[in-house]
Coordinates of C-alpha atoms in Angstrom, one line a residue:
M1 CA 61.0 -3.4 41.6
T2 CA 63.2 -1.9 44.0
P3 CA 64.8 1.3 42.7
E4 CA 68.6 1.8 42.8
V5 CA 70.7 4.7 42.8
L6 CA 72.0 5.3 38.9
E7 CA 74.8 7.2 37.0
T8 CA 76.4 9.1 39.7
T9 CA 78.9 10.3 37.5
C10 CA 76.3 12.5 36.0
E11 CA 75.2 13.8 39.3
W12 CA 75.7 17.5 39.9
M13 CA 74.1 20.0 42.3
A14 CA 73.8 23.9 41.6
G15 CA 77.1 24.5 43.0
D16 CA 78.7 22.3 40.9
V17 CA 77.8 24.3 37.7
A18 CA 77.7 27.7 39.2
D19 CA 80.6 28.8 36.8
P20 CA 79.1 29.5 33.4
A21 CA 82.6 28.8 31.9
Q22 CA 82.3 25.2 32.9
W23 CA 79.4 24.7 30.4
T24 CA 79.8 27.3 27.8
A25 CA 81.4 26.3 24.7
V26 CA 82.7 29.6 23.0
L27 CA 83.2 29.4 19.1
S28 CA 86.5 30.8 18.0
D29 CA 87.1 33.0 14.9
R30 CA 88.3 30.0 12.8
E31 CA 85.4 27.9 14.1
V32 CA 82.8 30.8 12.8
A33 CA 84.8 30.9 9.5
E34 CA 84.4 27.3 9.3
I35 CA 80.5 27.5 9.8
D36 CA 80.5 30.3 7.1
A37 CA 82.3 27.8 4.7
A38 CA 79.9 25.0 5.7
M39 CA 76.9 27.1 4.7
A40 CA 78.2 27.7 1.5
V41 CA 78.8 24.4 0.9
A42 CA 75.3 23.3 2.1
R43 CA 73.4 26.2 -0.2
A44 CA 75.4 24.8 -3.1
K45 CA 73.5 21.6 -2.5
S46 CA 70.0 22.7 -1.8
L47 CA 68.1 25.7 -0.6
D48 CA 66.2 23.5 1.6
V49 CA 67.5 23.1 5.0
L50 CA 65.7 19.9 5.4
A51 CA 67.7 18.4 3.0
I52 CA 70.9 18.9 4.2
G53 CA 72.6 16.3 6.2
K54 CA 75.9 16.2 8.1
N55 CA 78.0 15.3 5.0
D56 CA 76.5 18.5 3.6
F57 CA 77.8 20.6 6.5
P58 CA 81.5 19.9 6.3
L59 CA 83.3 20.9 10.0
P60 CA 86.6 19.5 9.8
T61 CA 88.0 21.1 13.0
L62 CA 84.6 21.9 14.6
A63 CA 83.0 18.6 14.3
P64 CA 85.5 16.5 16.6
R65 CA 84.6 19.4 19.3
L66 CA 80.9 18.9 18.7
K67 CA 81.9 15.0 19.2
R68 CA 83.1 15.6 22.4
I69 CA 80.2 17.9 23.3
E70 CA 78.0 15.0 22.5
E71 CA 79.7 12.6 24.6
E72 CA 79.6 14.9 27.6
L73 CA 75.6 15.7 27.0
M74 CA 74.9 11.8 27.1
S75 CA 77.4 10.8 29.7
G76 CA 78.3 13.8 31.9
R77 CA 76.7 17.2 32.9
G78 CA 74.0 16.8 30.3
F79 CA 73.9 20.4 29.0
V80 CA 75.9 23.1 27.0
L81 CA 75.6 26.6 25.8
I82 CA 77.2 27.1 22.4
R83 CA 78.1 30.8 22.4
G84 CA 79.7 33.1 19.6
L85 CA 77.7 32.8 16.3
P86 CA 77.6 36.5 15.4
R87 CA 73.8 37.0 15.2
A88 CA 74.0 40.4 13.5
R89 CA 76.0 39.2 10.6
Y90 CA 73.2 36.7 9.5
T91 CA 69.6 36.8 8.5
N92 CA 67.0 34.6 10.2
D93 CA 67.4 31.9 7.3
D94 CA 71.2 31.8 7.8
M95 CA 71.0 31.4 11.5
C96 CA 68.5 28.6 10.9
L97 CA 70.9 27.0 8.3
A98 CA 73.9 27.2 10.7
Y99 CA 71.9 25.9 13.6
W100 CA 70.5 22.9 11.6
G101 CA 74.0 22.3 10.4
I102 CA 75.7 22.2 13.8
G103 CA 72.7 20.3 15.1
A104 CA 73.5 17.5 12.4
H105 CA 76.8 16.9 13.7
L106 CA 75.1 16.2 17.1
G107 CA 72.3 13.9 16.1
K108 CA 69.3 13.2 13.6
P109 CA 66.3 15.2 13.8
W110 CA 63.1 13.8 15.1
P111 CA 59.5 15.0 14.3
Q112 CA 58.2 17.4 17.3
N113 CA 54.4 17.1 16.5
H114 CA 52.0 15.3 14.3
H115 CA 52.7 17.6 11.6
G116 CA 56.3 16.3 11.2
H117 CA 57.8 19.6 11.8
V118 CA 61.5 19.1 12.8
L119 CA 62.5 22.8 13.2
G120 CA 60.1 24.1 15.8
D121 CA 59.6 27.7 16.7
V122 CA 59.5 28.7 20.6
T123 CA 57.5 31.9 20.7
D124 CA 54.2 33.7 21.9
Q125 CA 52.0 31.9 19.3
G126 CA 48.8 33.1 21.1
K127 CA 47.9 30.1 23.0
E128 CA 46.7 30.1 26.8
I129 CA 47.6 27.3 29.3
Q130 CA 44.0 26.3 29.8
D131 CA 44.2 25.2 26.2
H132 CA 44.5 21.2 26.5
T133 CA 45.9 21.3 22.8
A134 CA 48.6 23.8 23.8
R135 CA 52.3 22.7 24.0
G136 CA 55.0 24.6 25.9
N137 CA 56.8 26.2 22.6
E138 CA 53.2 27.7 21.8
L139 CA 52.8 29.3 25.1
G140 CA 54.4 32.9 25.6
R141 CA 54.9 35.4 28.6
I142 CA 54.4 32.6 31.6
A143 CA 57.3 30.7 33.2
L144 CA 57.4 27.1 32.3
N145 CA 57.7 24.4 34.8
Y146 CA 60.8 21.9 34.8
H147 CA 60.3 19.0 32.2
C148 CA 61.7 17.2 29.3
D149 CA 61.0 16.8 25.7
G150 CA 60.3 13.6 23.6
S151 CA 63.7 13.1 22.3
D152 CA 67.4 12.5 23.3
L153 CA 68.6 15.7 22.9
V154 CA 66.9 19.3 22.5
G155 CA 68.4 22.0 21.1
L156 CA 67.3 25.8 21.4
L157 CA 68.7 28.6 19.2
C158 CA 68.0 32.0 20.4
L159 CA 67.1 34.4 17.2
Q160 CA 66.0 37.1 19.8
T161 CA 65.5 38.0 23.3
A162 CA 62.4 39.3 25.0
R163 CA 62.4 43.0 26.9
S164 CA 62.9 41.1 29.9
G165 CA 62.9 38.1 31.5
G166 CA 63.0 34.5 29.7
L167 CA 66.0 33.0 31.5
S168 CA 66.4 29.2 30.6
A169 CA 66.5 27.3 33.8
V170 CA 68.2 23.5 33.7
A171 CA 68.0 21.1 36.7
N172 CA 69.6 17.6 37.1
S173 CA 67.0 14.6 36.9
V174 CA 69.8 12.3 37.9
A175 CA 70.4 13.9 41.2
L176 CA 66.9 14.3 41.7
H177 CA 66.0 10.6 40.9
N178 CA 68.9 9.6 43.3
E179 CA 67.8 11.6 46.1
L180 CA 64.2 10.1 45.6
V181 CA 65.4 6.7 45.7
R182 CA 67.7 7.4 48.7
R183 CA 64.8 9.7 50.8
R184 CA 61.6 8.1 49.4
P185 CA 62.2 4.8 47.6
D186 CA 58.3 4.2 47.6
L187 CA 57.8 7.4 45.5
A188 CA 60.6 6.2 43.4
A189 CA 59.2 2.9 42.6
E190 CA 55.7 4.4 41.7
L191 CA 57.3 6.7 39.3
Y192 CA 58.9 3.7 37.5
K193 CA 55.4 2.4 36.7
P194 CA 53.6 3.6 33.6
Q195 CA 51.7 7.1 34.1
P196 CA 49.0 8.5 31.9
F197 CA 50.4 11.5 29.7
D198 CA 47.8 13.5 27.8
F199 CA 48.4 13.5 24.1
R200 CA 47.6 17.4 23.9
G201 CA 45.1 16.4 21.0
E202 CA 47.6 15.0 18.6
Q203 CA 46.5 11.5 18.9
A204 CA 45.4 9.7 15.8
P205 CA 41.5 10.1 15.0
G206 CA 39.4 7.6 16.9
T207 CA 42.2 6.5 19.4
R208 CA 42.5 7.5 23.1
G209 CA 43.9 10.9 24.2
W210 CA 46.4 9.7 26.6
Y211 CA 49.4 7.4 26.3
P212 CA 51.5 5.3 29.0
M213 CA 55.1 6.3 30.1
P214 CA 57.1 5.7 33.1
V215 CA 58.7 9.0 34.7
F216 CA 62.1 6.7 35.4
T217 CA 63.4 3.9 33.5
R218 CA 66.3 2.0 34.0
Y219 CA 67.7 0.6 30.9
S220 CA 71.3 -0.8 30.2
D221 CA 72.3 0.5 33.7
R222 CA 71.3 3.9 32.1
L223 CA 68.2 6.2 33.6
F224 CA 66.0 7.6 31.3
C225 CA 63.7 10.0 32.6
R226 CA 60.3 11.2 31.1
L227 CA 58.7 14.2 33.2
I228 CA 56.1 16.4 32.0
G229 CA 53.9 16.9 35.2
A230 CA 51.5 19.0 33.3
Y231 CA 50.7 16.4 30.7
I232 CA 50.3 13.7 33.7
L233 CA 48.1 15.7 35.4
A234 CA 45.9 16.7 32.3
S235 CA 45.4 13.0 31.6
Q236 CA 43.1 12.8 34.3
R237 CA 40.4 14.6 31.9
H238 CA 40.3 11.5 29.9
A239 CA 37.6 9.3 31.5
D240 CA 39.4 6.1 30.4
A241 CA 43.0 7.3 31.6
P242 CA 44.1 5.3 34.8
R243 CA 43.5 7.2 37.8
L244 CA 46.8 8.6 39.5
T245 CA 47.5 7.2 42.9
D246 CA 48.4 9.4 45.9
L247 CA 52.0 7.8 45.7
A248 CA 52.1 8.8 41.8
R249 CA 51.0 12.5 42.7
E250 CA 53.3 12.7 45.7
G251 CA 56.2 11.9 43.7
I252 CA 55.4 14.0 40.6
R253 CA 55.0 16.9 43.5
W254 CA 58.3 15.9 45.2
M255 CA 60.2 16.2 41.8
H256 CA 59.0 19.6 40.9
E257 CA 59.4 21.3 44.3
E258 CA 62.9 19.9 44.6
A259 CA 63.6 20.9 40.9
E260 CA 62.5 24.2 41.9
S261 CA 64.3 24.8 45.2
G262 CA 67.3 25.8 43.3
R263 CA 69.5 23.1 45.0
Y264 CA 69.7 21.1 41.6
S265 CA 69.7 23.8 38.9
V266 CA 71.1 26.6 37.4
T267 CA 69.9 29.4 34.9
M268 CA 71.0 31.1 31.7
D269 CA 70.5 34.3 30.1
F270 CA 70.3 33.7 26.3
R271 CA 71.8 36.1 23.8
P272 CA 70.7 36.2 20.3
G273 CA 73.0 33.6 18.4
D274 CA 73.2 31.3 21.5
M275 CA 72.7 27.7 21.0
Q276 CA 71.7 25.5 24.1
F277 CA 72.0 21.3 23.7
I278 CA 70.2 19.5 26.6
N279 CA 70.0 15.5 27.3
N280 CA 66.4 15.0 28.0
Y281 CA 66.8 12.0 30.0
H282 CA 69.2 13.4 32.5
V283 CA 68.4 17.1 32.5
L284 CA 64.8 18.7 33.0
H285 CA 64.3 22.4 31.4
G286 CA 62.1 25.3 32.2
R287 CA 62.1 28.9 32.0
T288 CA 61.0 32.5 34.0
S289 CA 58.3 34.6 32.8
Y290 CA 59.0 37.3 30.2
V291 CA 57.8 40.4 28.8
D292 CA 57.8 41.0 25.0
D293 CA 57.9 44.4 23.3
P294 CA 56.6 44.1 19.7
T295 CA 57.1 48.0 19.3
A296 CA 60.9 47.7 19.8
G297 CA 61.3 44.5 18.1
K298 CA 62.2 42.8 21.3
V299 CA 59.9 39.5 21.0
R300 CA 61.5 36.3 22.5
H301 CA 61.9 33.9 19.3
L302 CA 63.9 30.4 19.7
K303 CA 64.1 27.8 17.1
R304 CA 64.0 24.1 18.4
L305 CA 65.7 20.9 17.2
W306 CA 65.1 17.3 18.6
L307 CA 67.7 15.0 18.2
E308 CA 68.6 11.2 18.1
T309 CA 72.4 10.8 19.3
E310 CA 74.8 8.6 18.2
V311 CA 76.1 7.8 21.5
L312 CA 73.1 5.8 22.7
A313 CA 73.3 2.4 20.8
D314 CA 69.8 1.5 22.1
R315 CA 67.1 2.9 24.1
P316 CA 64.0 1.7 25.7
P317 CA 61.4 0.5 23.4
H318 CA 58.8 3.1 24.8

């Protein structure tokens, strides 16, 4: 196939998003009060957060704003930081309920692992990068390269920051794709072919430890990106996985080097109570390394949601 430039209205460079005011949605006092009232309604229905749906978390004035944010996520900039939830006022359970309820207005939850977990923890869980079953949310302290997750939207809620570091970083995969098409269409074409991804030990018993997935897919004139370079490279530990071509390796390396160049990215420093939502198909995310201080209670801890948006009427079968 001949790759083409796609969705130029969703392209941005670092200079286009340098002002945090462009992508930070600050909650008003009225909207925070509305969230408080919605939490009371939700608790009256069930103390199990997983039993709460959008209709159980009524947000009469905030919901239309969240719908506009959802449209911007899928057809615009592709990321947002929602700020203003007063962390000091709420317990961890309160924060998770508020986050779950707001997330329900942006999409339906998807499971994040083979256990079916839908409200994941992103914190140091004692795993090391050399562990082939380790996933990014379980790795602490180290920086994470730019990648995307396995859903339409990924949400992160900051419960606690580290002593230092741990900046969140996002890069525009639409701009990266289009620049690769313009400069190296041979590499882009190779990444439109299925590449092997490591299952991280979560495959069904007796099945192969990798799955095929293209990095780029054009579907209904939309770009769908699925780039987890570490998982693609790790697939080569399986003897039955297809060997990566030189073009595929070069294309993956180009994507990572350009994403890390600073030309296509912006970083943000989470505050406790911040919620970040990202379009996985248009925006890659990563983080800088960090240092925890358990004695001082400064242990980086985020909660994660994977969401299916209502904006997309259809998506590639894979």
